[in-house]
mmCIF file of C-alpha atoms in Angstrom:
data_model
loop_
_atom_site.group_PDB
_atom_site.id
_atom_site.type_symbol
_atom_site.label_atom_id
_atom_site.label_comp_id
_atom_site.label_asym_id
_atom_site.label_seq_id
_atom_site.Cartn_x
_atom_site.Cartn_y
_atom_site.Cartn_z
ATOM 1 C CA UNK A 1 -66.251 16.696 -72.681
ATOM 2 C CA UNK A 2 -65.301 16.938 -69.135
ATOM 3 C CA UNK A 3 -67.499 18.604 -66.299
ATOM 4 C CA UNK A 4 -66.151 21.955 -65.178
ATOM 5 C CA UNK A 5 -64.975 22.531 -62.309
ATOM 6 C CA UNK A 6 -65.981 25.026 -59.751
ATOM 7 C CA UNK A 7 -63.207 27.101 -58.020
ATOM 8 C CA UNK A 8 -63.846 28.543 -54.748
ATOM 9 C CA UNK A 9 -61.756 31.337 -53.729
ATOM 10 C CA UNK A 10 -61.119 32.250 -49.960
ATOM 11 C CA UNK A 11 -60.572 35.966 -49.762
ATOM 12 C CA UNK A 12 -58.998 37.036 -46.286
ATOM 13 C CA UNK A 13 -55.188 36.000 -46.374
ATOM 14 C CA UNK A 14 -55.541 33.854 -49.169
ATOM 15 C CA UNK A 15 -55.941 37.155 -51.617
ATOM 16 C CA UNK A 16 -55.661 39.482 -50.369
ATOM 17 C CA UNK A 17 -55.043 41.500 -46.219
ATOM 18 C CA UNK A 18 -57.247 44.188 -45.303
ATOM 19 C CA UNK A 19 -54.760 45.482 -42.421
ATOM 20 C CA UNK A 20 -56.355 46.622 -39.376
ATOM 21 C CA UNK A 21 -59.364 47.630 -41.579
ATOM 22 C CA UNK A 22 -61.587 44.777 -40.660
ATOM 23 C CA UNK A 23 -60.610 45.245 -36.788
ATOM 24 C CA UNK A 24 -61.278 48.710 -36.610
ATOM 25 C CA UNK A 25 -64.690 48.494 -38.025
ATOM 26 C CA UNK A 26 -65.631 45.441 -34.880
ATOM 27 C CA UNK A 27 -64.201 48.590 -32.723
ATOM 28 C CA UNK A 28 -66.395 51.195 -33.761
ATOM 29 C CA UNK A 29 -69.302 49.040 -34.231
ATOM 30 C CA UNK A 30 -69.044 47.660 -30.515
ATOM 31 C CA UNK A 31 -68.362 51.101 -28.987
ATOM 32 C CA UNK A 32 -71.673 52.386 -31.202
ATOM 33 C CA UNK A 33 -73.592 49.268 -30.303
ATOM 34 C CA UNK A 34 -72.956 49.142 -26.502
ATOM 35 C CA UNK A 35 -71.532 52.438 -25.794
ATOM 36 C CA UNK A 36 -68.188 51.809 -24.736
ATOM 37 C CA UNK A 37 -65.023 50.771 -26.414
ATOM 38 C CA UNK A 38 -64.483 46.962 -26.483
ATOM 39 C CA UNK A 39 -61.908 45.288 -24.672
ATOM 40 C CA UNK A 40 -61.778 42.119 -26.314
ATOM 41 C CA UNK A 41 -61.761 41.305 -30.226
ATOM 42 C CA UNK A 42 -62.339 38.419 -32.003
ATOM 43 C CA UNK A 43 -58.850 36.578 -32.932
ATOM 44 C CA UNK A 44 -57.007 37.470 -36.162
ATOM 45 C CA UNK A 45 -56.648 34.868 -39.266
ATOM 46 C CA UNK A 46 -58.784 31.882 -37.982
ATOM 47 C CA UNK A 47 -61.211 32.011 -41.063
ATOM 48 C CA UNK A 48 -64.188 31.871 -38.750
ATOM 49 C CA UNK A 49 -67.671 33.624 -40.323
ATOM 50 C CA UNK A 50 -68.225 36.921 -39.603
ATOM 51 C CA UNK A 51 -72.030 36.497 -38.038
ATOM 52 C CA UNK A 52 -69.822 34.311 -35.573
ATOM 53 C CA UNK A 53 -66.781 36.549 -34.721
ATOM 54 C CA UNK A 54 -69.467 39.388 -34.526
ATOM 55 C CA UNK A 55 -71.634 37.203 -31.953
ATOM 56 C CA UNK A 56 -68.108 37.137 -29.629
ATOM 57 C CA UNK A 57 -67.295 40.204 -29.957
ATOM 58 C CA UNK A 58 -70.656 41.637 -28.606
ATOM 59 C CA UNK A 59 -70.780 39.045 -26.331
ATOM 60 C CA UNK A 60 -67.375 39.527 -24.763
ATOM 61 C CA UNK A 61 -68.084 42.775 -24.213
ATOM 62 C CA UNK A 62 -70.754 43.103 -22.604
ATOM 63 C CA UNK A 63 -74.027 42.668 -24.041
ATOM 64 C CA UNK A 64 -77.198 42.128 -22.359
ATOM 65 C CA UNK A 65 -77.869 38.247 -23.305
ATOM 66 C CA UNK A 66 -81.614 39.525 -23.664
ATOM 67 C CA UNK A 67 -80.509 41.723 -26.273
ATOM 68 C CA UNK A 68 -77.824 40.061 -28.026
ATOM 69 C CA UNK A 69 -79.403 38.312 -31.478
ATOM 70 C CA UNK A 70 -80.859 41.782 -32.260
ATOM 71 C CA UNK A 71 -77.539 43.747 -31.621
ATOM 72 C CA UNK A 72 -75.971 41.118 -34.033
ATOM 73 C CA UNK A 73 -78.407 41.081 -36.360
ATOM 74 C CA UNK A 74 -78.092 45.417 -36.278
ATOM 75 C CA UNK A 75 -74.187 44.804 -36.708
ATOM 76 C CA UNK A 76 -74.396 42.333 -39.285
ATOM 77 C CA UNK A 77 -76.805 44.964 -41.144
ATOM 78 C CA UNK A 78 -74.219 48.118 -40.762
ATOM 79 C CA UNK A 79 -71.146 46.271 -41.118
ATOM 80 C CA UNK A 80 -71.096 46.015 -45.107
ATOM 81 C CA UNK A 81 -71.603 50.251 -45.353
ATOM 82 C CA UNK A 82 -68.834 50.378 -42.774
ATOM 83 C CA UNK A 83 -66.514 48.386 -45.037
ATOM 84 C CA UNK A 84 -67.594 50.334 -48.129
ATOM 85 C CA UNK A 85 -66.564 53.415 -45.976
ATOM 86 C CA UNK A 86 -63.306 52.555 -45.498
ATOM 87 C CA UNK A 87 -62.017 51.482 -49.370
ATOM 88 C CA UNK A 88 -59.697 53.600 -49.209
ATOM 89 C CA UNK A 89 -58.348 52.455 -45.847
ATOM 90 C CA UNK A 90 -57.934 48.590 -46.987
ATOM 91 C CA UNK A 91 -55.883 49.593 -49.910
ATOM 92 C CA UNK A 92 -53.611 51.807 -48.014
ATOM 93 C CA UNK A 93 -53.043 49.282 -45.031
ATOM 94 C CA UNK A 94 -53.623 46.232 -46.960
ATOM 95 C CA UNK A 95 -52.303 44.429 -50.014
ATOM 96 C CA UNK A 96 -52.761 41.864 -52.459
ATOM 97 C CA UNK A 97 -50.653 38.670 -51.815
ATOM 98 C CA UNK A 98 -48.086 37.601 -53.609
ATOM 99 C CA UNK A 99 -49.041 36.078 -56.683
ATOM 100 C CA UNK A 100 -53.300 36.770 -56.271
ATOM 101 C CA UNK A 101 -53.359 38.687 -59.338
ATOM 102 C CA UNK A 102 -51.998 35.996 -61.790
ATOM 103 C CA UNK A 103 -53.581 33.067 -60.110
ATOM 104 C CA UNK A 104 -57.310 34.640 -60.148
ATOM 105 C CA UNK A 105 -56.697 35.438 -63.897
ATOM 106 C CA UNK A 106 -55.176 32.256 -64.701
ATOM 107 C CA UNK A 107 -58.444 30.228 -63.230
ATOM 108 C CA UNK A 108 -60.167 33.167 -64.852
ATOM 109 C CA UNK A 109 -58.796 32.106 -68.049
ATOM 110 C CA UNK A 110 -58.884 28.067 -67.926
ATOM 111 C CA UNK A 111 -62.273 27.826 -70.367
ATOM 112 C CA UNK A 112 -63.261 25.100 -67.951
ATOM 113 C CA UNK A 113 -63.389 26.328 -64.696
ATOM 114 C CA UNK A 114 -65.853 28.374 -62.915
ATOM 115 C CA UNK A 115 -64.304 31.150 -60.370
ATOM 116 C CA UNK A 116 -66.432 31.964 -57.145
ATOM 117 C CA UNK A 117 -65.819 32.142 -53.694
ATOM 118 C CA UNK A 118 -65.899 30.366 -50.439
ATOM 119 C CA UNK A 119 -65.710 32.926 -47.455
ATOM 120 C CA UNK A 120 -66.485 33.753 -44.354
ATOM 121 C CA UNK A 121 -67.806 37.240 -45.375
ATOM 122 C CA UNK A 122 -70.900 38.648 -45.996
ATOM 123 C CA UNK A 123 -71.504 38.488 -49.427
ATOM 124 C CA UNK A 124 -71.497 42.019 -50.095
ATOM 125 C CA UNK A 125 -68.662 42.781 -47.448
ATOM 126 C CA UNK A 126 -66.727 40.034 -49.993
ATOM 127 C CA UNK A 127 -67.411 41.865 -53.041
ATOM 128 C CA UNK A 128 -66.276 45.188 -51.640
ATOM 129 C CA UNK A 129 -62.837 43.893 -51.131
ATOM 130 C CA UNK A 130 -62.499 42.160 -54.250
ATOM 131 C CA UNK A 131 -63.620 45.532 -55.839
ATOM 132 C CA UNK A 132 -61.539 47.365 -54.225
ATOM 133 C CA UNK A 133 -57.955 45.592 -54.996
ATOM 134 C CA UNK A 134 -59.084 44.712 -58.683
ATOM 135 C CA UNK A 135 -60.058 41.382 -58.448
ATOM 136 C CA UNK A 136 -63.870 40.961 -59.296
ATOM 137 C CA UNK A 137 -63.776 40.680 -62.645
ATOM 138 C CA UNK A 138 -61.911 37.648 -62.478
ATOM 139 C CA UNK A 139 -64.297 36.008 -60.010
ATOM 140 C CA UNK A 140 -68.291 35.086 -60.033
ATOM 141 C CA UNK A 141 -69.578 36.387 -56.970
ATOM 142 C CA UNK A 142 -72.854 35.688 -57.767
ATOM 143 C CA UNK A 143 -71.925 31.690 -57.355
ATOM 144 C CA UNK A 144 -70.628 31.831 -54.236
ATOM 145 C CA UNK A 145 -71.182 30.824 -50.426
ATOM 146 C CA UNK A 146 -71.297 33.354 -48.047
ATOM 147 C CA UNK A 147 -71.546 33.926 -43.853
ATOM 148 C CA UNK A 148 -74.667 35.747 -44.974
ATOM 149 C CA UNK A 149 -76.151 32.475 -46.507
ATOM 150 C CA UNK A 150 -75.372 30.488 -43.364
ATOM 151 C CA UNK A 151 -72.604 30.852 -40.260
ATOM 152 C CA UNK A 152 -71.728 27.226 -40.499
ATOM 153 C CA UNK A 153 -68.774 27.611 -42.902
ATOM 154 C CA UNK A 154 -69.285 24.092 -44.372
ATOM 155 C CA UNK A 155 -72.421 25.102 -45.360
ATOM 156 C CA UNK A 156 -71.472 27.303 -47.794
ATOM 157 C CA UNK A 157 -69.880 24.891 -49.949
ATOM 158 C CA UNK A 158 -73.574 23.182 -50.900
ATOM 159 C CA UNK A 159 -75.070 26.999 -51.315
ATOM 160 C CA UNK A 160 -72.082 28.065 -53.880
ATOM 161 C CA UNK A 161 -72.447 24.604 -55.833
ATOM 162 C CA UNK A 162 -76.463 25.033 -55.764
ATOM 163 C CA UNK A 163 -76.141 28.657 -57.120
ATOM 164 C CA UNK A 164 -73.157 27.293 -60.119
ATOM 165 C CA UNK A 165 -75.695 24.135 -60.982
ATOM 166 C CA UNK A 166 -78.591 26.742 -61.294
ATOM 167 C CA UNK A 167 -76.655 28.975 -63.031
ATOM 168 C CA UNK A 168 -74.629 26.386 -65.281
ATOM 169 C CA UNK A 169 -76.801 23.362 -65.925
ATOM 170 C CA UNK A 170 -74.243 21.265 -64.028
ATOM 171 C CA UNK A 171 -73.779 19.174 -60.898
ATOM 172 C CA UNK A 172 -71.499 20.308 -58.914
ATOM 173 C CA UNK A 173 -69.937 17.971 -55.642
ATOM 174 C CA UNK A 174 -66.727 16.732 -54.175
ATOM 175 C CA UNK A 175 -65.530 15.334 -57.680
ATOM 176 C CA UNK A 176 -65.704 19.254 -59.470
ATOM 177 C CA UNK A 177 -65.404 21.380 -56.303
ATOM 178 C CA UNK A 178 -61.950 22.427 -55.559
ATOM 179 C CA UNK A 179 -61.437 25.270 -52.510
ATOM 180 C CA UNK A 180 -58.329 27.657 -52.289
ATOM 181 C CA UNK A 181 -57.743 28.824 -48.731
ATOM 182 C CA UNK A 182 -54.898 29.247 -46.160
ATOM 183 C CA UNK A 183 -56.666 28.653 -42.549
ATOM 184 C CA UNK A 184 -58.134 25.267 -41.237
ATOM 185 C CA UNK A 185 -60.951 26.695 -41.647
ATOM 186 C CA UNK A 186 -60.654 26.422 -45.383
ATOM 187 C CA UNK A 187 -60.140 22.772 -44.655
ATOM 188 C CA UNK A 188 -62.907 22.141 -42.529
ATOM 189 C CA UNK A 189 -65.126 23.648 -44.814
ATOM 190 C CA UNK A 190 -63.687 21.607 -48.354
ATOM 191 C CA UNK A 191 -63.751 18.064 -46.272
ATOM 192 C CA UNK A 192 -66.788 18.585 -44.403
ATOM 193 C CA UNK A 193 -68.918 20.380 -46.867
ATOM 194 C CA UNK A 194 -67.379 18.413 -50.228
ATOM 195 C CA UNK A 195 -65.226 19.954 -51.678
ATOM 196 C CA UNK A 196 -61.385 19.296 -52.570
ATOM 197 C CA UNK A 197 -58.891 21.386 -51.153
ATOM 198 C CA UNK A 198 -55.878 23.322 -52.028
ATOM 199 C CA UNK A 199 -54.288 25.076 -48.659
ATOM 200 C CA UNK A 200 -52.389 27.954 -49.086
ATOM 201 C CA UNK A 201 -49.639 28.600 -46.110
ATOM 202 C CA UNK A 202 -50.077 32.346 -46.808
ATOM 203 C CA UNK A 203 -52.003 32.844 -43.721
ATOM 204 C CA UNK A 204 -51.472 32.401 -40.055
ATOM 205 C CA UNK A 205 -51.458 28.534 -40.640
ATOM 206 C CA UNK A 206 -48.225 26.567 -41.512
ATOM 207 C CA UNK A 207 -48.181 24.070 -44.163
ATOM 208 C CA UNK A 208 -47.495 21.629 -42.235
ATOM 209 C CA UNK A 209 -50.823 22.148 -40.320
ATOM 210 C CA UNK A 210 -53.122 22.753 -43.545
ATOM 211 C CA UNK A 211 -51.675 18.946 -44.824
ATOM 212 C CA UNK A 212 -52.463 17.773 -41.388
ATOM 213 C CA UNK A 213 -55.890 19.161 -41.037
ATOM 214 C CA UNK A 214 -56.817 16.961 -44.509
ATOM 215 C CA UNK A 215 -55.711 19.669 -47.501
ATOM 216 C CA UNK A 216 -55.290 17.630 -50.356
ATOM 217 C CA UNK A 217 -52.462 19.507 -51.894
ATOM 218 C CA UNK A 218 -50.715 22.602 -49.799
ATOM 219 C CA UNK A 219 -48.668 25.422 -51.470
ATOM 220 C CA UNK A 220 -46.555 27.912 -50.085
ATOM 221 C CA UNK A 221 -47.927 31.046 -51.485
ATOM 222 C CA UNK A 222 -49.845 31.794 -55.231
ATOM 223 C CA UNK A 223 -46.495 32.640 -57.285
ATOM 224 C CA UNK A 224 -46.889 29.248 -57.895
ATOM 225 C CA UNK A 225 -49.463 29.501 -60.860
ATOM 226 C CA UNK A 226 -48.426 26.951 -62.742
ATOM 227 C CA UNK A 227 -48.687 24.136 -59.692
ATOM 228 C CA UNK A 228 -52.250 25.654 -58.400
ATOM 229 C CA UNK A 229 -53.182 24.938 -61.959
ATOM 230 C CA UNK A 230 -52.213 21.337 -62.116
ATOM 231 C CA UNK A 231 -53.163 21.029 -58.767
ATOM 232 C CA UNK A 232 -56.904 21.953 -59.550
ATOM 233 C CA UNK A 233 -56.632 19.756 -62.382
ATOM 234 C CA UNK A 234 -55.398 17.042 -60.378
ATOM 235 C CA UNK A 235 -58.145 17.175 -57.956
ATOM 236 C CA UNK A 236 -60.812 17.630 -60.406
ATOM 237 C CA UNK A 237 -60.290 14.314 -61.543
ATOM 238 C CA UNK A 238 -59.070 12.050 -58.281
ATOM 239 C CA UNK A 239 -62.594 10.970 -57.717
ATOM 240 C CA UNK A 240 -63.529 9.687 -61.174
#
């Protein structure tokens, strides 16, 4: 019997756009945090971890260096009410991607993959969003990586295959780790934290780019269920 293979979802332009949600939260929490609006925000679809983005942000605008780690750390603490705040905000500005819906069931489905999640989130922050457009029952959050486990992106990939081999009895490494994601990023994180990877031009990143930056396969959106499926099994079985 072959191993299974762990799938690790990116969220963020990959499943599924939050709008403006995500920016307007960073607005509010710098004007509460510091006391005046911001002027600078961190830059849109670059996949970077949220304890990072949140560490510019303050910084850019403004705060005292002396207090800086505990006005993160304060952020990093609100920010996942904030989100829960504004459900009904995401799914009125945002949307699922084409095609999330029938890819995340169809890995769902496959009786030997495992479904989880690679992100630059907060883990709770992650499961809010896949709550709220319909998604989480497809996915095991609880076998993920998240920016709350570490804001070193390829980090994360070690944490979610820990969690799945504690969880599942199995080893889990470059050989049965496959990443979806549209950002470099994504990449970054699958070749330097081992993992395969399957970029997804759906973001801000061309294709071109994600096969540059070392994807291993690249598709042009997630209507294409059928080729992320033999993809994953593809890759699941190039290092044997």
């Amino acid at each position: 019997m072959s191993s299974p293979v762990l799938v690790l979802w990116d969220i963020d332009r990959t499943l599924l756009y939050v709008g403006n949600t995500d920016r307007l939260i960073y607005r509010e929490l710098a004007h509460d945090l510091l006391g005046h609006p911001a002027q600078h925000l961190p830059a849109k679809g670059t996949g970077r971890t949220v304890p990072l983005a949140v560490r510019e942000l303050l910084q850019r605008n403004g705060a005292p260096e002396a207090d800086l780690d505990a006005l993160v750390k304060q952020a990093l603490q609100e920010l996942p009410d904030r989100l829960d705040e504004y459900r009904s905000h995401m799914l009125e500005h945002g949307h699922l991607l084409p095609g999330a819906a029938q890819a995340v069931e169809a890995v769902h489905a496959h009786p030997g993959w495992v479904p989880s999640v690679v992100t630059g989130n907060l883990q709770r922050s992650a499961q809010i969003k896949l709550e709220a457009f319909g998604l989480a029952p497809c996915i095991d959050t609880a076998l993920g990586g998240y920016s709350s486990d570490d804001p070193h992106r390829p980090h994360l990939v070690a944490r979610a295959q820990q969690r799945a081999q504690a969880a599942l009895g199995t080893t889990f490494d470059r050989t049965n780790t496959v990443i979806i994601g549209d950002s470099l990023e994504d990449v970054t994180t699958g070749v330097e934290g081992g993992a395969q990877v399957i970029g997804v031009a759906s973001g801000t990143t061309p294709a071109q780019q994600l096969h540059q930056a070392g994807a291993d396969r690249v598709l042009a959106d997630l209507t294409q269920v059928e080729a992320l499926k033999e993809a994953i099994t593809a890759l699941s079985h190039v290092c044997e």
